[in-house]
Amino acid sequence: MTFRQAITNAAAELAANPHLSEHAHRDAELLLLHTLQISRVTLIAYPDRDLSPAQDALYQIAIRRRIQFEPIQYITGEQEFYGLRLHVTPAVLIPRPETEHLVEAVLKLLPTDRGVKLVDIGTGSGAIAIALAVHLPLATITAVDLSLDALAIAEQNAREHNVANRIQFLPSDLLAAVESHGKTFDAIVSNPPYIPTSDSLTLHPQVREHEPAAALFAGETGLDLYRRLIPEALGALKPNGILALEIGHGQQQSLTRLLAGWNDVTFLNDLQQIPRVALARKPNPFDPNR
Ligand code: GLN
């Protein structure tokens, strides 16, 4: 069987389930490139090369996984975020393009010529911490997560992007294990779980059945993590320090309430015009009744 035939057959199998993907051919092609560890250029140059029986068997395994709604990224083991290639496993949320807005917003607010100190809460694959470290060459970052498996992936990603020496990876429930008595941080960033548990059935099975529930859900309202995180962040930030949070669909009003007393509360839309990032500055002195 040639490369081209293998892709055509697999694409037809994937397309047979309309809920699986709108991009059956692209998925089939990506999985072949991954299985054979070849580039798209090679595929285009030699579409009539034959798969060996072993390669064909491996390709069929990858296609079966996809038919079980496993995200392509867990099968190939990687996802690009902010121009950086990151390893991902089912232990971590697959970084989303929406989260790039959060990184971009934080980069606009922080100086590149000072040694700023940051925290990334719920770092997962390390996406946010690593993107910030790459673009803020003098920053030192504490990246926390409850999941040791996630921290191992994040650390590996940091090493591959040469920023592991400036990121401390720490198992911690929010800021519990972070030394912050000195109110030392210039910015605290987080893309916490924010989906209401009751929305579970509205999620695509690709997400619901394969991505870590601990990275997705935050109680009945989806606000549980913000309720704990925002007061903790207040204690750990420097005066004028920045809090930057990704938020879920329809959560702007609730976040406005939770951020009462903070300065410069701003929301940024994602490309679908949904408010996706909440920004705020810690006032000095803090007065919740202001
Ligand atoms: N910080 C990681 C990301 O943005 C993980 C977020 C999460 O698991 N909720 O991709």
Tab-separated table of C-alpha atoms in Angstrom, residues 9-235:
chain	number	residue	atom	x	y	z
A	9	ASN	CA	-8.309	4.874	3.089
A	10	ALA	CA	-7.740	6.240	6.585
A	11	ALA	CA	-9.378	9.573	5.704
A	12	ALA	CA	-12.476	7.712	4.508
A	13	GLU	CA	-12.629	5.786	7.794
A	14	LEU	CA	-12.300	8.981	9.845
A	15	ALA	CA	-14.856	10.823	7.701
A	16	ALA	CA	-17.369	8.024	8.332
A	17	ASN	CA	-17.935	9.529	11.799
A	18	PRO	CA	-19.014	13.120	11.135
A	19	HIS	CA	-18.510	14.085	14.791
A	20	LEU	CA	-14.905	13.027	14.772
A	21	SER	CA	-13.317	15.751	12.718
A	22	GLU	CA	-14.030	18.237	9.964
A	23	HIS	CA	-10.519	17.580	8.712
A	24	ALA	CA	-10.412	13.836	8.126
A	25	HIS	CA	-7.877	14.048	5.316
A	26	ARG	CA	-5.600	16.429	7.196
A	27	ASP	CA	-5.772	14.216	10.316
A	28	ALA	CA	-5.023	11.069	8.299
A	29	GLU	CA	-2.061	12.793	6.689
A	30	LEU	CA	-0.710	14.158	9.987
A	31	LEU	CA	-0.899	10.738	11.587
A	32	LEU	CA	0.962	9.155	8.678
A	33	LEU	CA	3.721	11.769	8.909
A	34	HIS	CA	3.947	11.103	12.637
A	35	THR	CA	3.946	7.295	12.244
A	36	LEU	CA	6.663	7.332	9.597
A	37	GLN	CA	8.506	10.266	11.152
A	38	ILE	CA	8.751	11.962	7.782
A	39	SER	CA	8.109	15.545	6.720
A	40	ARG	CA	5.272	16.725	4.522
A	41	VAL	CA	7.870	17.553	1.868
A	42	THR	CA	8.916	13.882	1.746
A	43	LEU	CA	5.289	12.796	1.485
A	44	ILE	CA	4.649	15.181	-1.404
A	45	ALA	CA	7.845	14.083	-3.177
A	46	TYR	CA	7.217	10.327	-2.790
A	47	PRO	CA	3.439	9.709	-2.535
A	48	ASP	CA	3.810	6.327	-4.247
A	49	ARG	CA	6.311	4.836	-1.836
A	50	ASP	CA	5.075	1.759	-0.026
A	51	LEU	CA	4.521	1.386	3.683
A	52	SER	CA	6.253	-1.627	5.174
A	53	PRO	CA	3.886	-4.052	6.959
A	54	ALA	CA	5.223	-2.800	10.309
A	55	GLN	CA	4.605	0.837	9.351
A	56	ASP	CA	1.113	-0.023	8.177
A	57	ALA	CA	0.374	-1.763	11.494
A	58	LEU	CA	1.568	1.290	13.457
A	59	TYR	CA	-0.491	3.591	11.258
A	60	GLN	CA	-3.612	1.495	11.852
A	61	ILE	CA	-3.031	1.781	15.625
A	62	ALA	CA	-2.828	5.577	15.357
A	63	ILE	CA	-6.010	5.686	13.248
A	64	ARG	CA	-7.850	3.413	15.742
A	65	ARG	CA	-6.884	5.800	18.564
A	66	ARG	CA	-8.273	8.736	16.595
A	67	ILE	CA	-11.499	6.824	15.935
A	68	GLN	CA	-11.814	6.524	19.736
A	69	PHE	CA	-11.879	10.364	19.726
A	70	GLU	CA	-8.396	10.679	21.141
A	71	PRO	CA	-7.076	14.156	20.274
A	72	ILE	CA	-4.463	14.169	17.500
A	73	GLN	CA	-2.067	15.943	19.866
A	74	TYR	CA	-2.013	13.064	22.350
A	75	ILE	CA	-1.329	10.622	19.503
A	76	THR	CA	1.508	12.678	18.019
A	77	GLY	CA	2.587	13.828	21.498
A	78	GLU	CA	2.924	17.470	20.588
A	79	GLN	CA	1.200	20.818	20.192
A	80	GLU	CA	2.496	24.200	19.123
A	81	PHE	CA	1.915	27.136	21.455
A	82	TYR	CA	3.128	30.689	20.908
A	83	GLY	CA	5.466	29.397	18.197
A	84	LEU	CA	6.989	26.783	20.509
A	85	ARG	CA	6.650	23.048	20.024
A	86	LEU	CA	5.566	21.422	23.290
A	87	HIS	CA	5.255	17.801	24.359
A	88	VAL	CA	1.792	16.877	25.563
A	89	THR	CA	0.425	13.704	27.148
A	90	PRO	CA	-3.029	12.903	28.556
A	91	ALA	CA	-1.671	14.196	31.893
A	92	VAL	CA	-1.891	17.772	30.615
A	93	LEU	CA	-4.447	19.981	28.942
A	94	ILE	CA	-3.620	20.580	25.285
A	95	PRO	CA	-2.608	24.271	25.101
A	96	ARG	CA	-5.203	26.319	23.201
A	97	PRO	CA	-4.697	29.266	20.855
A	98	GLU	CA	-6.992	31.376	23.105
A	99	THR	CA	-4.360	31.156	25.823
A	100	GLU	CA	-1.894	32.925	23.535
A	101	HIS	CA	-3.907	36.119	24.183
A	102	LEU	CA	-3.080	35.779	27.882
A	103	VAL	CA	0.643	35.465	27.148
A	104	GLU	CA	0.560	38.374	24.713
A	105	ALA	CA	-1.254	40.600	27.223
A	106	VAL	CA	1.239	39.841	29.994
A	107	LEU	CA	4.198	40.471	27.680
A	108	LYS	CA	2.778	43.907	26.822
A	109	LEU	CA	2.598	44.836	30.502
A	110	LEU	CA	5.993	43.618	31.728
A	111	PRO	CA	9.421	45.200	31.127
A	112	THR	CA	12.026	43.099	29.269
A	113	ASP	CA	14.988	44.908	30.837
A	114	ARG	CA	14.317	44.009	34.489
A	115	GLY	CA	14.483	40.765	36.411
A	116	VAL	CA	10.762	40.325	37.001
A	117	LYS	CA	9.387	37.515	39.169
A	118	LEU	CA	6.299	35.639	38.001
A	119	VAL	CA	4.092	32.741	38.989
A	120	ASP	CA	2.140	30.490	36.619
A	121	ILE	CA	-0.598	28.677	38.522
A	122	GLY	CA	-1.695	25.334	37.043
A	123	THR	CA	1.094	25.239	34.523
A	124	GLY	CA	0.041	21.950	32.870
A	125	SER	CA	2.354	21.454	29.882
A	126	GLY	CA	4.215	24.589	30.989
A	127	ALA	CA	2.860	26.480	27.986
A	128	ILE	CA	2.358	29.876	29.638
A	129	ALA	CA	5.460	29.789	31.847
A	130	ILE	CA	7.730	28.707	29.001
A	131	ALA	CA	6.365	31.216	26.475
A	132	LEU	CA	6.827	34.001	29.030
A	133	ALA	CA	10.341	32.829	29.951
A	134	VAL	CA	11.379	32.717	26.281
A	135	HIS	CA	10.171	36.282	25.675
A	136	LEU	CA	11.277	37.769	29.021
A	137	PRO	CA	14.964	36.811	29.140
A	138	LEU	CA	15.503	38.256	32.635
A	139	ALA	CA	12.369	36.829	34.247
A	140	THR	CA	12.369	34.096	36.877
A	141	ILE	CA	9.203	32.055	37.089
A	142	THR	CA	7.630	29.734	39.618
A	143	ALA	CA	5.358	27.264	37.825
A	144	VAL	CA	3.032	25.241	40.030
A	145	ASP	CA	0.626	22.398	39.452
A	146	LEU	CA	-1.119	19.818	41.597
A	147	SER	CA	-0.165	17.078	39.152
A	148	LEU	CA	3.349	15.648	39.365
A	149	ASP	CA	2.881	14.079	35.941
A	150	ALA	CA	2.107	17.499	34.486
A	151	LEU	CA	5.150	19.048	36.190
A	152	ALA	CA	7.395	16.378	34.646
A	153	ILE	CA	6.122	17.248	31.150
A	154	ALA	CA	6.447	20.969	31.822
A	155	GLU	CA	10.018	20.549	33.020
A	156	GLN	CA	10.953	18.543	29.937
A	157	ASN	CA	9.425	21.269	27.735
A	158	ALA	CA	11.332	23.972	29.613
A	159	ARG	CA	14.617	22.109	29.132
A	160	GLU	CA	14.006	21.770	25.403
A	161	HIS	CA	13.414	25.497	25.091
A	162	ASN	CA	16.449	26.333	27.239
A	163	VAL	CA	14.532	28.106	29.985
A	164	ALA	CA	14.619	25.404	32.694
A	165	ASN	CA	17.254	27.367	34.632
A	166	ARG	CA	14.784	30.250	35.112
A	167	ILE	CA	11.652	28.258	35.933
A	168	GLN	CA	11.143	26.544	39.261
A	169	PHE	CA	8.598	23.729	39.000
A	170	LEU	CA	6.759	23.145	42.216
A	171	PRO	CA	3.935	20.828	43.281
A	172	SER	CA	1.442	23.145	44.916
A	173	ASP	CA	-2.272	23.737	45.411
A	174	LEU	CA	-2.436	27.289	44.033
A	175	LEU	CA	0.103	29.320	46.055
A	176	ALA	CA	0.146	27.070	49.143
A	177	ALA	CA	3.753	25.887	48.600
A	178	VAL	CA	5.021	29.169	47.094
A	179	GLU	CA	7.213	31.358	49.305
A	180	SER	CA	5.470	34.695	49.020
A	181	HIS	CA	5.669	36.299	52.443
A	182	GLY	CA	7.613	39.172	50.951
A	183	LYS	CA	4.823	40.072	48.498
A	184	THR	CA	7.478	39.656	45.891
A	185	PHE	CA	5.797	38.841	42.616
A	186	ASP	CA	5.467	41.238	39.685
A	187	ALA	CA	2.806	39.129	38.025
A	188	ILE	CA	0.670	36.073	38.663
A	189	VAL	CA	-0.780	34.369	35.611
A	190	SER	CA	-3.113	31.432	35.331
A	191	ASN	CA	-5.325	29.528	32.968
A	192	PRO	CA	-7.125	27.612	35.708
A	193	PRO	CA	-9.893	25.060	35.197
A	194	TYR	CA	-13.068	27.109	34.695
A	195	ILE	CA	-15.742	24.911	33.145
A	196	PRO	CA	-18.893	24.391	35.259
A	197	THR	CA	-19.272	20.670	36.030
A	198	SER	CA	-22.843	20.902	34.744
A	199	ASP	CA	-21.502	21.800	31.266
A	200	SER	CA	-19.671	18.482	31.046
A	201	LEU	CA	-22.092	16.986	28.536
A	202	THR	CA	-21.824	19.999	26.229
A	203	LEU	CA	-18.107	19.336	25.754
A	204	HIS	CA	-16.874	17.482	22.704
A	205	PRO	CA	-16.131	13.847	23.641
A	206	GLN	CA	-12.589	14.478	22.441
A	207	VAL	CA	-12.221	16.892	25.361
A	208	ARG	CA	-14.496	15.279	27.940
A	209	GLU	CA	-13.178	11.750	27.572
A	210	HIS	CA	-9.497	12.428	27.007
A	211	GLU	CA	-8.290	15.658	28.611
A	212	PRO	CA	-7.679	15.705	32.391
A	213	ALA	CA	-10.865	16.560	34.288
A	214	ALA	CA	-8.776	18.337	36.942
A	215	ALA	CA	-7.615	20.787	34.267
A	216	LEU	CA	-11.133	21.468	32.956
A	217	PHE	CA	-13.725	21.619	35.731
A	218	ALA	CA	-14.102	24.010	38.652
A	219	GLY	CA	-17.276	23.302	40.586
A	220	GLU	CA	-20.907	24.009	39.739
A	221	THR	CA	-20.269	27.571	38.579
A	222	GLY	CA	-16.793	27.099	37.151
A	223	LEU	CA	-15.601	29.846	39.510
A	224	ASP	CA	-14.179	27.734	42.360
A	225	LEU	CA	-10.556	28.282	41.429
A	226	TYR	CA	-10.921	32.057	40.891
A	227	ARG	CA	-12.593	32.380	44.307
A	228	ARG	CA	-9.543	30.899	46.015
A	229	LEU	CA	-6.883	32.170	43.650
A	230	ILE	CA	-7.726	35.877	43.600
A	231	PRO	CA	-7.383	36.455	47.389
A	232	GLU	CA	-4.200	34.362	47.464
A	233	ALA	CA	-2.737	36.361	44.581
A	234	LEU	CA	-3.444	39.570	46.447
A	235	GLY	CA	-1.218	38.367	49.283
